[in-house]
Coordinates of C-alpha atoms in Angstrom, one line a residue:
Chain A
R9 CA -29.6 -74.1 -43.5
Y10 CA -27.0 -72.6 -41.2
C11 CA -28.3 -71.3 -37.9
C12 CA -26.1 -69.5 -35.3
S13 CA -26.8 -70.8 -31.8
P14 CA -27.5 -68.2 -29.1
A15 CA -24.3 -69.2 -27.3
T16 CA -22.1 -68.3 -30.3
I17 CA -23.8 -64.9 -30.7
T18 CA -23.1 -64.1 -27.0
V19 CA -19.4 -64.9 -27.4
L20 CA -19.0 -62.7 -30.4
H21 CA -20.7 -59.8 -28.7
A22 CA -18.4 -60.1 -25.7
F23 CA -15.3 -60.1 -27.9
V24 CA -16.3 -56.8 -29.6
F25 CA -17.2 -55.3 -26.2
V26 CA -13.8 -56.1 -24.7
S27 CA -11.7 -54.8 -27.6
C28 CA -13.6 -51.4 -27.6
Q29 CA -13.0 -51.2 -23.9
T30 CA -9.2 -51.6 -24.3
A31 CA -8.5 -49.3 -27.3
F32 CA -7.3 -45.7 -27.1
V33 CA -10.4 -43.8 -28.2
V34 CA -9.6 -40.3 -29.3
D35 CA -13.1 -38.8 -28.9
E36 CA -13.5 -40.2 -25.4
V37 CA -10.1 -38.8 -24.4
S38 CA -10.8 -35.5 -26.1
T39 CA -14.0 -35.0 -24.2
I40 CA -12.3 -35.6 -20.9
I41 CA -9.6 -33.1 -21.7
K42 CA -12.0 -30.4 -22.8
E43 CA -13.9 -30.8 -19.5
S44 CA -10.7 -30.6 -17.5
V45 CA -9.6 -27.5 -19.2
E46 CA -13.0 -25.8 -19.0
G47 CA -13.2 -26.7 -15.3
A48 CA -9.7 -25.4 -14.5
I49 CA -9.5 -22.2 -16.5
G50 CA -12.8 -21.6 -18.2
G51 CA -14.0 -17.9 -17.7
N52 CA -10.6 -16.8 -16.4
A53 CA -8.2 -14.2 -17.8
Y54 CA -4.4 -14.9 -18.0
Q55 CA -2.8 -14.3 -14.7
H56 CA 0.9 -14.9 -14.1
S57 CA 0.4 -15.7 -10.5
R58 CA -2.1 -18.4 -11.1
V59 CA -1.0 -20.1 -14.3
N60 CA 1.3 -22.5 -12.4
Q61 CA -1.7 -23.8 -10.4
W62 CA -3.8 -23.9 -13.6
T63 CA -1.5 -26.1 -15.6
T64 CA -1.1 -28.4 -12.6
N65 CA -4.9 -28.6 -12.2
V66 CA -5.5 -29.4 -15.9
V67 CA -3.0 -32.3 -16.0
E68 CA -4.1 -33.7 -12.7
Q69 CA -7.8 -33.6 -13.4
S70 CA -7.2 -35.0 -16.9
L71 CA -5.1 -37.9 -15.6
S72 CA -7.6 -38.7 -12.8
Q73 CA -10.4 -39.0 -15.3
L74 CA -8.3 -41.0 -17.7
S75 CA -7.3 -43.5 -15.1
K76 CA -10.9 -43.9 -14.1
L77 CA -11.6 -45.3 -17.6
G78 CA -9.9 -48.5 -16.2
K79 CA -8.1 -49.2 -19.5
P80 CA -4.7 -51.0 -19.6
F81 CA -2.8 -47.9 -20.6
K82 CA 0.0 -45.8 -19.2
Y83 CA -0.7 -42.1 -19.8
I84 CA 1.3 -38.9 -20.3
V85 CA -0.5 -35.6 -20.2
T86 CA 1.2 -32.3 -21.1
C87 CA -0.3 -28.9 -20.9
V88 CA 0.9 -25.5 -22.2
I89 CA -0.7 -22.2 -21.3
M90 CA 0.4 -19.2 -23.3
Q91 CA -0.6 -15.6 -22.8
K92 CA -2.0 -14.0 -26.0
N93 CA 0.2 -11.1 -27.1
G94 CA 1.1 -11.9 -30.7
A95 CA 4.0 -14.2 -30.1
G96 CA 4.3 -17.3 -32.2
L97 CA 4.2 -20.8 -30.7
Q98 CA 4.8 -24.1 -32.5
T99 CA 4.8 -27.5 -30.9
A100 CA 5.5 -30.9 -32.4
S101 CA 5.9 -34.4 -31.0
S102 CA 7.3 -37.7 -32.3
C103 CA 6.7 -41.1 -30.9
F104 CA 8.4 -44.5 -31.0
W105 CA 5.7 -46.9 -29.9
D106 CA 3.4 -49.7 -31.1
N107 CA 1.2 -48.2 -33.8
T108 CA -1.5 -50.8 -33.4
T109 CA -2.2 -50.2 -29.7
D110 CA -0.9 -46.8 -28.7
G111 CA -2.4 -43.4 -29.5
S112 CA -2.4 -39.7 -28.8
C113 CA -4.8 -36.7 -28.9
T114 CA -4.2 -33.0 -28.7
V115 CA -6.8 -30.4 -27.7
R116 CA -6.4 -26.7 -28.4
W117 CA -8.5 -24.3 -26.3
E118 CA -8.5 -20.5 -26.2
N119 CA -10.2 -17.6 -24.7
K120 CA -9.6 -13.8 -25.1
S121 CA -6.4 -13.7 -23.1
M122 CA -4.7 -17.1 -23.4
Y123 CA -4.2 -20.4 -25.3
C124 CA -4.2 -23.8 -23.7
I125 CA -2.8 -26.8 -25.6
V126 CA -3.1 -30.3 -23.9
S127 CA -1.7 -33.5 -25.4
V128 CA -2.4 -37.0 -24.1
F129 CA -0.3 -40.0 -25.1
G130 CA -1.7 -43.4 -24.3
L131 CA 0.7 -46.4 -24.3
A132 CA -0.8 -49.9 -24.0
I133 CA 0.6 -52.1 -21.3
Chain B
M22 CA 13.8 -46.0 -12.6
L23 CA 17.5 -45.4 -11.7
D24 CA 18.5 -47.0 -15.0
C25 CA 16.0 -45.0 -16.9
V26 CA 17.0 -41.7 -15.2
V27 CA 20.7 -42.3 -15.9
F28 CA 19.9 -43.2 -19.5
L29 CA 17.8 -40.0 -19.9
A30 CA 20.5 -37.9 -18.3
D31 CA 22.9 -39.0 -21.1
C32 CA 20.2 -38.2 -23.6
L33 CA 20.0 -34.6 -22.4
V34 CA 23.3 -34.0 -24.1
S35 CA 22.3 -35.5 -27.5
V36 CA 18.9 -33.7 -27.4
S37 CA 20.7 -30.3 -26.6
Q38 CA 23.1 -31.0 -29.5
C39 CA 20.1 -31.7 -31.8
I40 CA 18.5 -28.3 -30.9
E41 CA 21.8 -26.5 -31.4
V42 CA 22.4 -28.0 -34.8
I43 CA 18.9 -27.2 -36.1
I44 CA 18.2 -23.7 -34.7
G45 CA 21.4 -22.6 -33.1
G46 CA 22.3 -19.1 -34.3
L47 CA 19.0 -18.6 -36.1
D48 CA 16.3 -16.0 -35.4
Y49 CA 12.6 -16.9 -34.9
N50 CA 11.1 -17.3 -38.4
Q51 CA 7.4 -18.0 -38.6
N52 CA 7.8 -19.7 -42.0
K53 CA 10.4 -22.1 -40.8
V54 CA 9.4 -22.9 -37.3
N55 CA 7.1 -25.8 -38.4
Q56 CA 10.1 -27.5 -40.1
W57 CA 12.3 -26.8 -37.1
T58 CA 10.0 -28.5 -34.5
A59 CA 9.5 -31.5 -36.8
S60 CA 13.3 -31.8 -37.3
I61 CA 14.1 -31.5 -33.6
V62 CA 11.6 -34.2 -32.6
E63 CA 12.6 -36.6 -35.4
H64 CA 16.4 -36.2 -34.9
S65 CA 16.1 -36.5 -31.1
L66 CA 13.9 -39.6 -31.5
T67 CA 16.4 -41.2 -33.9
Q68 CA 19.3 -40.6 -31.4
L69 CA 17.2 -42.2 -28.6
V70 CA 16.2 -45.2 -30.6
K71 CA 19.8 -45.8 -31.7
Q72 CA 20.7 -46.5 -28.1
G73 CA 18.8 -49.8 -28.5
R74 CA 17.2 -49.6 -25.1
P75 CA 13.9 -51.4 -24.3
F76 CA 11.7 -48.3 -24.2
K77 CA 8.8 -46.6 -26.0
F78 CA 9.6 -42.9 -26.4
I79 CA 7.6 -39.7 -26.8
V80 CA 9.5 -36.5 -27.7
N81 CA 7.7 -33.2 -27.5
C82 CA 9.1 -29.9 -28.7
A83 CA 7.7 -26.3 -28.3
I84 CA 9.3 -23.2 -29.9
M85 CA 8.1 -19.8 -28.8
Q86 CA 9.0 -16.4 -30.0
K87 CA 10.3 -14.1 -27.4
S88 CA 8.0 -11.2 -27.1
G89 CA 7.2 -10.9 -23.4
A90 CA 4.3 -13.3 -23.4
G91 CA 4.1 -15.7 -20.4
L92 CA 4.4 -19.4 -21.2
H93 CA 3.8 -22.2 -18.7
T94 CA 4.0 -25.9 -19.3
A95 CA 3.2 -28.9 -17.0
N96 CA 3.0 -32.6 -17.5
S97 CA 1.7 -35.5 -15.4
C98 CA 2.2 -39.2 -16.0
Y99 CA 0.3 -42.3 -15.0
W100 CA 2.9 -45.1 -15.4
D101 CA 5.2 -47.4 -13.5
T102 CA 7.5 -45.1 -11.5
A103 CA 10.0 -47.9 -11.0
T104 CA 10.8 -48.3 -14.7
D105 CA 9.6 -45.1 -16.6
G106 CA 11.0 -41.6 -16.6
S107 CA 11.2 -38.2 -18.3
C108 CA 13.5 -35.3 -18.8
T109 CA 13.2 -31.8 -20.2
V110 CA 15.7 -29.6 -22.0
R111 CA 15.2 -25.8 -22.0
W112 CA 17.1 -23.8 -24.6
E113 CA 17.0 -20.2 -25.7
N114 CA 18.6 -17.6 -27.8
R115 CA 18.0 -13.9 -28.4
T116 CA 14.7 -14.4 -30.3
M117 CA 13.1 -17.7 -29.1
Y118 CA 12.7 -20.3 -26.5
C119 CA 12.8 -24.0 -27.2
V120 CA 11.5 -26.6 -24.7
V121 CA 12.0 -30.3 -25.5
S122 CA 10.5 -33.1 -23.2
V123 CA 11.4 -36.8 -23.6
F124 CA 9.3 -39.5 -22.0
A125 CA 10.6 -43.1 -21.8
V126 CA 8.1 -45.9 -21.0
A127 CA 9.6 -49.3 -20.4
L128 CA 8.6 -52.2 -22.7
T129 CA 7.1 -55.0 -20.7
C130 CA 8.0 -57.9 -23.1

C-alpha cells in the first residue's frame, strides 16, 4: 500500500504555488488594466487638452500595479486614446520572445466619446 | 543602453522602409488595413531578428484614417534602463497615419 508522507505533500503544494506566482496571468493583468483605465478616464468625455495627461496616467498606474505583483517580469505598457468620429483605427503587434514564459494582454475600453486600447507585454527575466 | 539605442536608431531606417514598401502611395482602405498592419509588424520583426542581436523584440503598429479625430498614444516600461530601449516611427500620407513602435529587451543568458 503506497502512502504519501505529509512532507512530500507539502513540497508538491509549494512547487505549484511558486509556478503560479511567476507566470504571466492574463486575467490578473487584464483586471489591473481595466481598473487603471476606469480610474484615469472613466466618466470623462474626450478632451484634447487632457488626453496627454490621461494616457500618461493610464500607463503609469498600470505599471505601478503590475510591478507590485512582484513577479520576475519586465513590462511594456502602451495606451492609445482615440476620439470617436468615425475614423478607422487598426493596431497589430508582433513579438520575438520566449513563448513558454512571456505573454501579452490587450484591453479595449470605450465610452460615448472615445476609445482606449491598452496593451501589456510581459517578458520573463 | 547606448548599444541598444544605436542599434534601434539603425532600425528606424529599415522600419520606415518596411512601411513605405507596404502602404506607400496607397489610400486608407478598411478592407486591407488588417493585412497592412500584420505585414508591417511581421516584416519589421524579420528585419530586426536578422541583425542577430541578443534581444527580445516587440513591434507595435497602429494605422489610423485621417478624418480629423484626435489620437494620442503613450507607453511606459518597467525594465533595465541600462540594456533595454525603444524607438517609434511616425509616418503619414494624404489619407492615413501609421505609428510603429519597437521595444528591445536584452536577453540575460
